[in-house]
């Protein structure tokens, strides 16, 4: 029996086809944040938080938060600097 896995899929709604896929070794992926700056961010159940190029799916960086990430990332600007933040941990998500 194959191990469970997941993927982040970028979909072209006009062409009705997949543009790129980022595969990962866990089933649960958290929410996604796409920015106007050609970036896509996603956290995963295994604690990995990653940034991709929106047009190509190239992995730009990843960070291990040390605990599951199920909430979607949030972006905000303060004093002219843009930040990305997220909530990590299971809380009540798993009962």
Short mmCIF file of N, CA and C in Angstrom, two decimals:
data_model
loop_
_atom_site.label_atom_id
_atom_site.label_comp_id
_atom_site.label_asym_id
_atom_site.label_seq_id
_atom_site.Cartn_x
_atom_site.Cartn_y
_atom_site.Cartn_z
N UNK A 1 0.85 -1.18 0.00
CA UNK A 1 0.00 0.00 0.00
C UNK A 1 0.89 1.24 0.00
N UNK A 2 0.66 2.19 -0.91
CA UNK A 2 1.50 3.38 -0.97
C UNK A 2 1.30 4.28 0.26
N UNK A 3 2.35 5.00 0.61
CA UNK A 3 2.26 5.95 1.72
C UNK A 3 1.38 7.12 1.32
N UNK A 4 0.60 7.67 2.26
CA UNK A 4 -0.21 8.84 1.93
C UNK A 4 0.69 10.02 1.59
N UNK A 5 0.24 10.85 0.69
CA UNK A 5 0.99 12.04 0.32
C UNK A 5 0.00 13.11 -0.14
N UNK A 6 0.51 14.31 -0.32
CA UNK A 6 -0.33 15.42 -0.77
C UNK A 6 0.42 16.26 -1.77
N UNK A 7 -0.26 17.29 -2.26
CA UNK A 7 0.38 18.20 -3.19
C UNK A 7 -0.34 19.53 -3.19
N UNK A 8 0.41 20.55 -3.53
CA UNK A 8 -0.13 21.88 -3.79
C UNK A 8 -0.21 22.00 -5.30
N UNK A 9 -1.38 22.32 -5.82
CA UNK A 9 -1.60 22.35 -7.26
C UNK A 9 -1.94 23.76 -7.71
N UNK A 10 -1.22 24.29 -8.69
CA UNK A 10 -1.55 25.57 -9.32
C UNK A 10 -2.36 25.26 -10.57
N UNK A 11 -3.56 25.80 -10.65
CA UNK A 11 -4.49 25.47 -11.71
C UNK A 11 -4.75 26.68 -12.61
N UNK A 12 -4.71 26.48 -13.91
CA UNK A 12 -5.05 27.52 -14.90
C UNK A 12 -6.53 27.36 -15.23
N UNK A 13 -7.40 28.26 -14.72
CA UNK A 13 -8.83 28.10 -14.95
C UNK A 13 -9.25 28.35 -16.39
N UNK A 14 -8.49 29.14 -17.13
CA UNK A 14 -8.82 29.41 -18.53
C UNK A 14 -8.44 28.20 -19.39
N UNK A 15 -7.22 27.72 -19.22
CA UNK A 15 -6.75 26.56 -19.99
C UNK A 15 -7.25 25.23 -19.47
N UNK A 16 -7.87 25.25 -18.26
CA UNK A 16 -8.39 24.03 -17.63
C UNK A 16 -7.32 22.96 -17.49
N UNK A 17 -6.15 23.38 -16.95
CA UNK A 17 -5.06 22.41 -16.78
C UNK A 17 -4.17 22.81 -15.61
N UNK A 18 -3.43 21.84 -15.10
CA UNK A 18 -2.46 22.09 -14.04
C UNK A 18 -1.27 22.84 -14.62
N UNK A 19 -0.79 23.84 -13.87
CA UNK A 19 0.39 24.60 -14.28
C UNK A 19 1.63 24.01 -13.62
N UNK A 20 1.54 23.73 -12.31
CA UNK A 20 2.62 23.08 -11.58
C UNK A 20 2.07 22.40 -10.34
N UNK A 21 2.89 21.51 -9.80
CA UNK A 21 2.54 20.79 -8.58
C UNK A 21 3.75 20.78 -7.65
N UNK A 22 3.49 20.94 -6.36
CA UNK A 22 4.52 20.75 -5.35
C UNK A 22 4.07 19.57 -4.50
N UNK A 23 4.74 18.46 -4.61
CA UNK A 23 4.37 17.24 -3.88
C UNK A 23 5.04 17.23 -2.51
N UNK A 24 4.35 16.64 -1.52
CA UNK A 24 4.92 16.52 -0.19
C UNK A 24 4.46 15.24 0.48
N UNK A 25 5.16 14.80 1.52
CA UNK A 25 4.93 13.47 2.10
C UNK A 25 3.81 13.37 3.13
N UNK A 26 2.98 14.37 3.25
CA UNK A 26 1.86 14.31 4.20
C UNK A 26 0.56 14.62 3.46
N UNK A 27 -0.53 14.12 3.99
CA UNK A 27 -1.82 14.34 3.34
C UNK A 27 -2.32 15.75 3.59
N UNK A 28 -2.24 16.21 4.82
CA UNK A 28 -2.82 17.50 5.19
C UNK A 28 -1.91 18.67 4.82
N UNK A 29 -2.43 19.56 4.00
CA UNK A 29 -1.77 20.82 3.71
C UNK A 29 -2.65 21.93 4.26
N UNK A 30 -2.03 22.95 4.80
CA UNK A 30 -2.79 24.06 5.34
C UNK A 30 -3.26 24.99 4.23
N UNK A 31 -3.85 26.10 4.62
CA UNK A 31 -4.33 27.08 3.66
C UNK A 31 -3.19 27.70 2.87
N UNK A 32 -3.56 28.38 1.81
CA UNK A 32 -2.59 28.96 0.88
C UNK A 32 -2.79 30.47 0.82
N UNK A 33 -1.68 31.19 0.67
CA UNK A 33 -1.70 32.63 0.44
C UNK A 33 -0.96 32.91 -0.86
N UNK A 34 -1.64 33.55 -1.81
CA UNK A 34 -1.00 33.98 -3.06
C UNK A 34 -0.93 35.50 -3.05
N UNK A 35 0.21 36.06 -3.44
CA UNK A 35 0.39 37.51 -3.42
C UNK A 35 0.50 38.06 -4.83
N UNK A 36 0.34 39.37 -4.95
CA UNK A 36 0.53 40.04 -6.23
C UNK A 36 1.98 40.11 -6.64
N UNK A 37 2.88 39.71 -5.75
CA UNK A 37 4.32 39.73 -6.03
C UNK A 37 4.83 38.40 -6.54
N UNK A 38 3.95 37.55 -7.11
CA UNK A 38 4.34 36.27 -7.71
C UNK A 38 4.82 35.26 -6.66
N UNK A 39 4.23 35.29 -5.48
CA UNK A 39 4.59 34.35 -4.42
C UNK A 39 3.38 33.56 -3.96
N UNK A 40 3.61 32.31 -3.60
CA UNK A 40 2.59 31.45 -3.00
C UNK A 40 3.20 30.87 -1.73
N UNK A 41 2.48 30.98 -0.61
CA UNK A 41 2.93 30.46 0.67
C UNK A 41 1.96 29.37 1.11
N UNK A 42 2.51 28.29 1.72
CA UNK A 42 1.66 27.25 2.29
C UNK A 42 2.35 26.60 3.48
N UNK A 43 1.57 26.36 4.54
CA UNK A 43 2.03 25.56 5.66
C UNK A 43 1.47 24.16 5.53
N UNK A 44 2.13 23.19 6.16
CA UNK A 44 1.70 21.80 6.07
C UNK A 44 1.57 21.18 7.45
N UNK A 45 0.89 20.04 7.52
CA UNK A 45 0.68 19.34 8.78
C UNK A 45 1.97 18.87 9.42
N UNK A 46 3.02 18.67 8.62
CA UNK A 46 4.31 18.24 9.17
C UNK A 46 5.16 19.40 9.66
N UNK A 47 4.62 20.63 9.66
CA UNK A 47 5.31 21.79 10.20
C UNK A 47 6.14 22.58 9.20
N UNK A 48 6.15 22.17 7.94
CA UNK A 48 6.93 22.89 6.93
C UNK A 48 6.12 24.07 6.41
N UNK A 49 6.74 25.24 6.39
CA UNK A 49 6.16 26.45 5.81
C UNK A 49 7.03 26.80 4.62
N UNK A 50 6.44 26.91 3.44
CA UNK A 50 7.22 27.08 2.22
C UNK A 50 6.71 28.23 1.37
N UNK A 51 7.62 28.80 0.59
CA UNK A 51 7.29 29.85 -0.37
C UNK A 51 7.70 29.37 -1.76
N UNK A 52 6.81 29.59 -2.73
CA UNK A 52 7.03 29.18 -4.11
C UNK A 52 6.85 30.37 -5.05
N UNK A 53 7.47 30.30 -6.22
CA UNK A 53 7.17 31.25 -7.30
C UNK A 53 5.80 30.87 -7.84
N UNK A 54 4.90 31.83 -7.94
CA UNK A 54 3.54 31.53 -8.40
C UNK A 54 3.51 31.09 -9.86
N UNK A 55 4.40 31.61 -10.68
CA UNK A 55 4.35 31.29 -12.11
C UNK A 55 4.99 29.96 -12.47
N UNK A 56 5.92 29.48 -11.65
CA UNK A 56 6.65 28.26 -12.01
C UNK A 56 6.59 27.15 -10.96
N UNK A 57 6.24 27.49 -9.73
CA UNK A 57 6.25 26.51 -8.66
C UNK A 57 7.63 26.28 -8.05
N UNK A 58 8.62 27.05 -8.47
CA UNK A 58 9.97 26.90 -7.92
C UNK A 58 9.94 27.15 -6.41
N UNK A 59 10.50 26.23 -5.64
CA UNK A 59 10.59 26.39 -4.19
C UNK A 59 11.64 27.46 -3.90
N UNK A 60 11.23 28.54 -3.24
CA UNK A 60 12.15 29.64 -2.93
C UNK A 60 12.78 29.46 -1.56
N UNK A 61 12.01 29.03 -0.57
CA UNK A 61 12.55 28.73 0.75
C UNK A 61 11.54 27.92 1.53
N UNK A 62 12.03 27.29 2.59
CA UNK A 62 11.17 26.54 3.49
C UNK A 62 11.69 26.66 4.90
N UNK A 63 10.78 26.53 5.85
CA UNK A 63 11.09 26.67 7.26
C UNK A 63 10.34 25.59 8.02
N UNK A 64 10.99 24.94 8.96
CA UNK A 64 10.34 23.93 9.80
C UNK A 64 9.89 24.59 11.09
N UNK A 65 8.59 24.77 11.26
CA UNK A 65 8.03 25.42 12.44
C UNK A 65 8.04 24.50 13.66
N UNK A 66 8.28 23.22 13.47
CA UNK A 66 8.35 22.30 14.59
C UNK A 66 7.00 21.78 15.08
N UNK A 67 5.92 22.22 14.45
CA UNK A 67 4.57 21.74 14.78
C UNK A 67 3.68 21.98 13.58
N UNK A 68 2.55 21.29 13.54
CA UNK A 68 1.66 21.37 12.38
C UNK A 68 1.15 22.76 12.09
N UNK A 69 0.94 23.03 10.81
CA UNK A 69 0.40 24.31 10.35
C UNK A 69 -0.85 24.01 9.52
N UNK A 70 -2.01 24.40 10.01
CA UNK A 70 -3.24 24.15 9.26
C UNK A 70 -3.93 25.45 8.84
N UNK A 71 -3.67 26.54 9.56
CA UNK A 71 -4.28 27.82 9.21
C UNK A 71 -3.57 28.41 7.99
N UNK A 72 -4.27 29.24 7.25
CA UNK A 72 -3.62 29.87 6.10
C UNK A 72 -2.74 31.01 6.57
N UNK A 73 -1.67 31.29 5.84
CA UNK A 73 -0.79 32.41 6.17
C UNK A 73 -1.54 33.74 5.99
N UNK A 74 -1.03 34.76 6.64
CA UNK A 74 -1.61 36.11 6.57
C UNK A 74 -0.48 37.08 6.25
N UNK A 75 -0.78 38.08 5.45
CA UNK A 75 0.22 39.11 5.16
C UNK A 75 -0.30 40.47 5.64
N UNK A 76 0.61 41.31 6.07
CA UNK A 76 0.27 42.66 6.49
C UNK A 76 1.48 43.56 6.26
N UNK A 77 1.24 44.87 6.24
CA UNK A 77 2.31 45.85 6.04
C UNK A 77 2.37 46.76 7.26
N UNK A 78 3.60 47.02 7.73
CA UNK A 78 3.81 47.94 8.82
C UNK A 78 5.03 48.80 8.49
N UNK A 79 4.87 50.09 8.57
CA UNK A 79 5.96 51.03 8.28
C UNK A 79 6.59 50.75 6.92
N UNK A 80 5.76 50.41 5.92
CA UNK A 80 6.24 50.20 4.57
C UNK A 80 6.91 48.86 4.31
N UNK A 81 6.92 47.97 5.31
CA UNK A 81 7.53 46.64 5.15
C UNK A 81 6.41 45.59 5.17
N UNK A 82 6.42 44.68 4.19
CA UNK A 82 5.41 43.63 4.15
C UNK A 82 5.91 42.40 4.91
N UNK A 83 5.03 41.83 5.73
CA UNK A 83 5.34 40.65 6.53
C UNK A 83 4.36 39.53 6.19
N UNK A 84 4.80 38.30 6.41
CA UNK A 84 3.93 37.12 6.32
C UNK A 84 4.01 36.42 7.66
N UNK A 85 2.87 36.05 8.20
CA UNK A 85 2.83 35.38 9.50
C UNK A 85 1.86 34.20 9.43
N UNK A 86 1.93 33.32 10.41
CA UNK A 86 1.03 32.18 10.44
C UNK A 86 0.85 31.69 11.86
N UNK A 87 -0.22 30.92 12.05
CA UNK A 87 -0.46 30.26 13.33
C UNK A 87 -0.03 28.81 13.18
N UNK A 88 0.74 28.32 14.13
CA UNK A 88 1.19 26.93 14.10
C UNK A 88 0.73 26.24 15.38
N UNK A 89 0.49 24.95 15.30
CA UNK A 89 0.03 24.18 16.45
C UNK A 89 -1.34 23.61 16.18
N UNK A 90 -1.69 22.58 16.91
CA UNK A 90 -2.93 21.88 16.64
C UNK A 90 -4.12 22.47 17.36
N UNK A 91 -3.95 23.07 18.53
CA UNK A 91 -5.09 23.63 19.24
C UNK A 91 -6.24 22.64 19.30
N UNK A 92 -7.42 23.06 18.88
CA UNK A 92 -8.59 22.18 18.88
C UNK A 92 -8.84 21.49 17.56
N UNK A 93 -7.93 21.63 16.60
CA UNK A 93 -8.17 21.09 15.26
C UNK A 93 -8.28 19.57 15.24
N UNK A 94 -7.61 18.89 16.15
CA UNK A 94 -7.62 17.43 16.15
C UNK A 94 -8.38 16.85 17.34
N UNK A 95 -9.22 17.67 17.96
CA UNK A 95 -10.05 17.17 19.04
C UNK A 95 -9.37 17.29 20.34
#
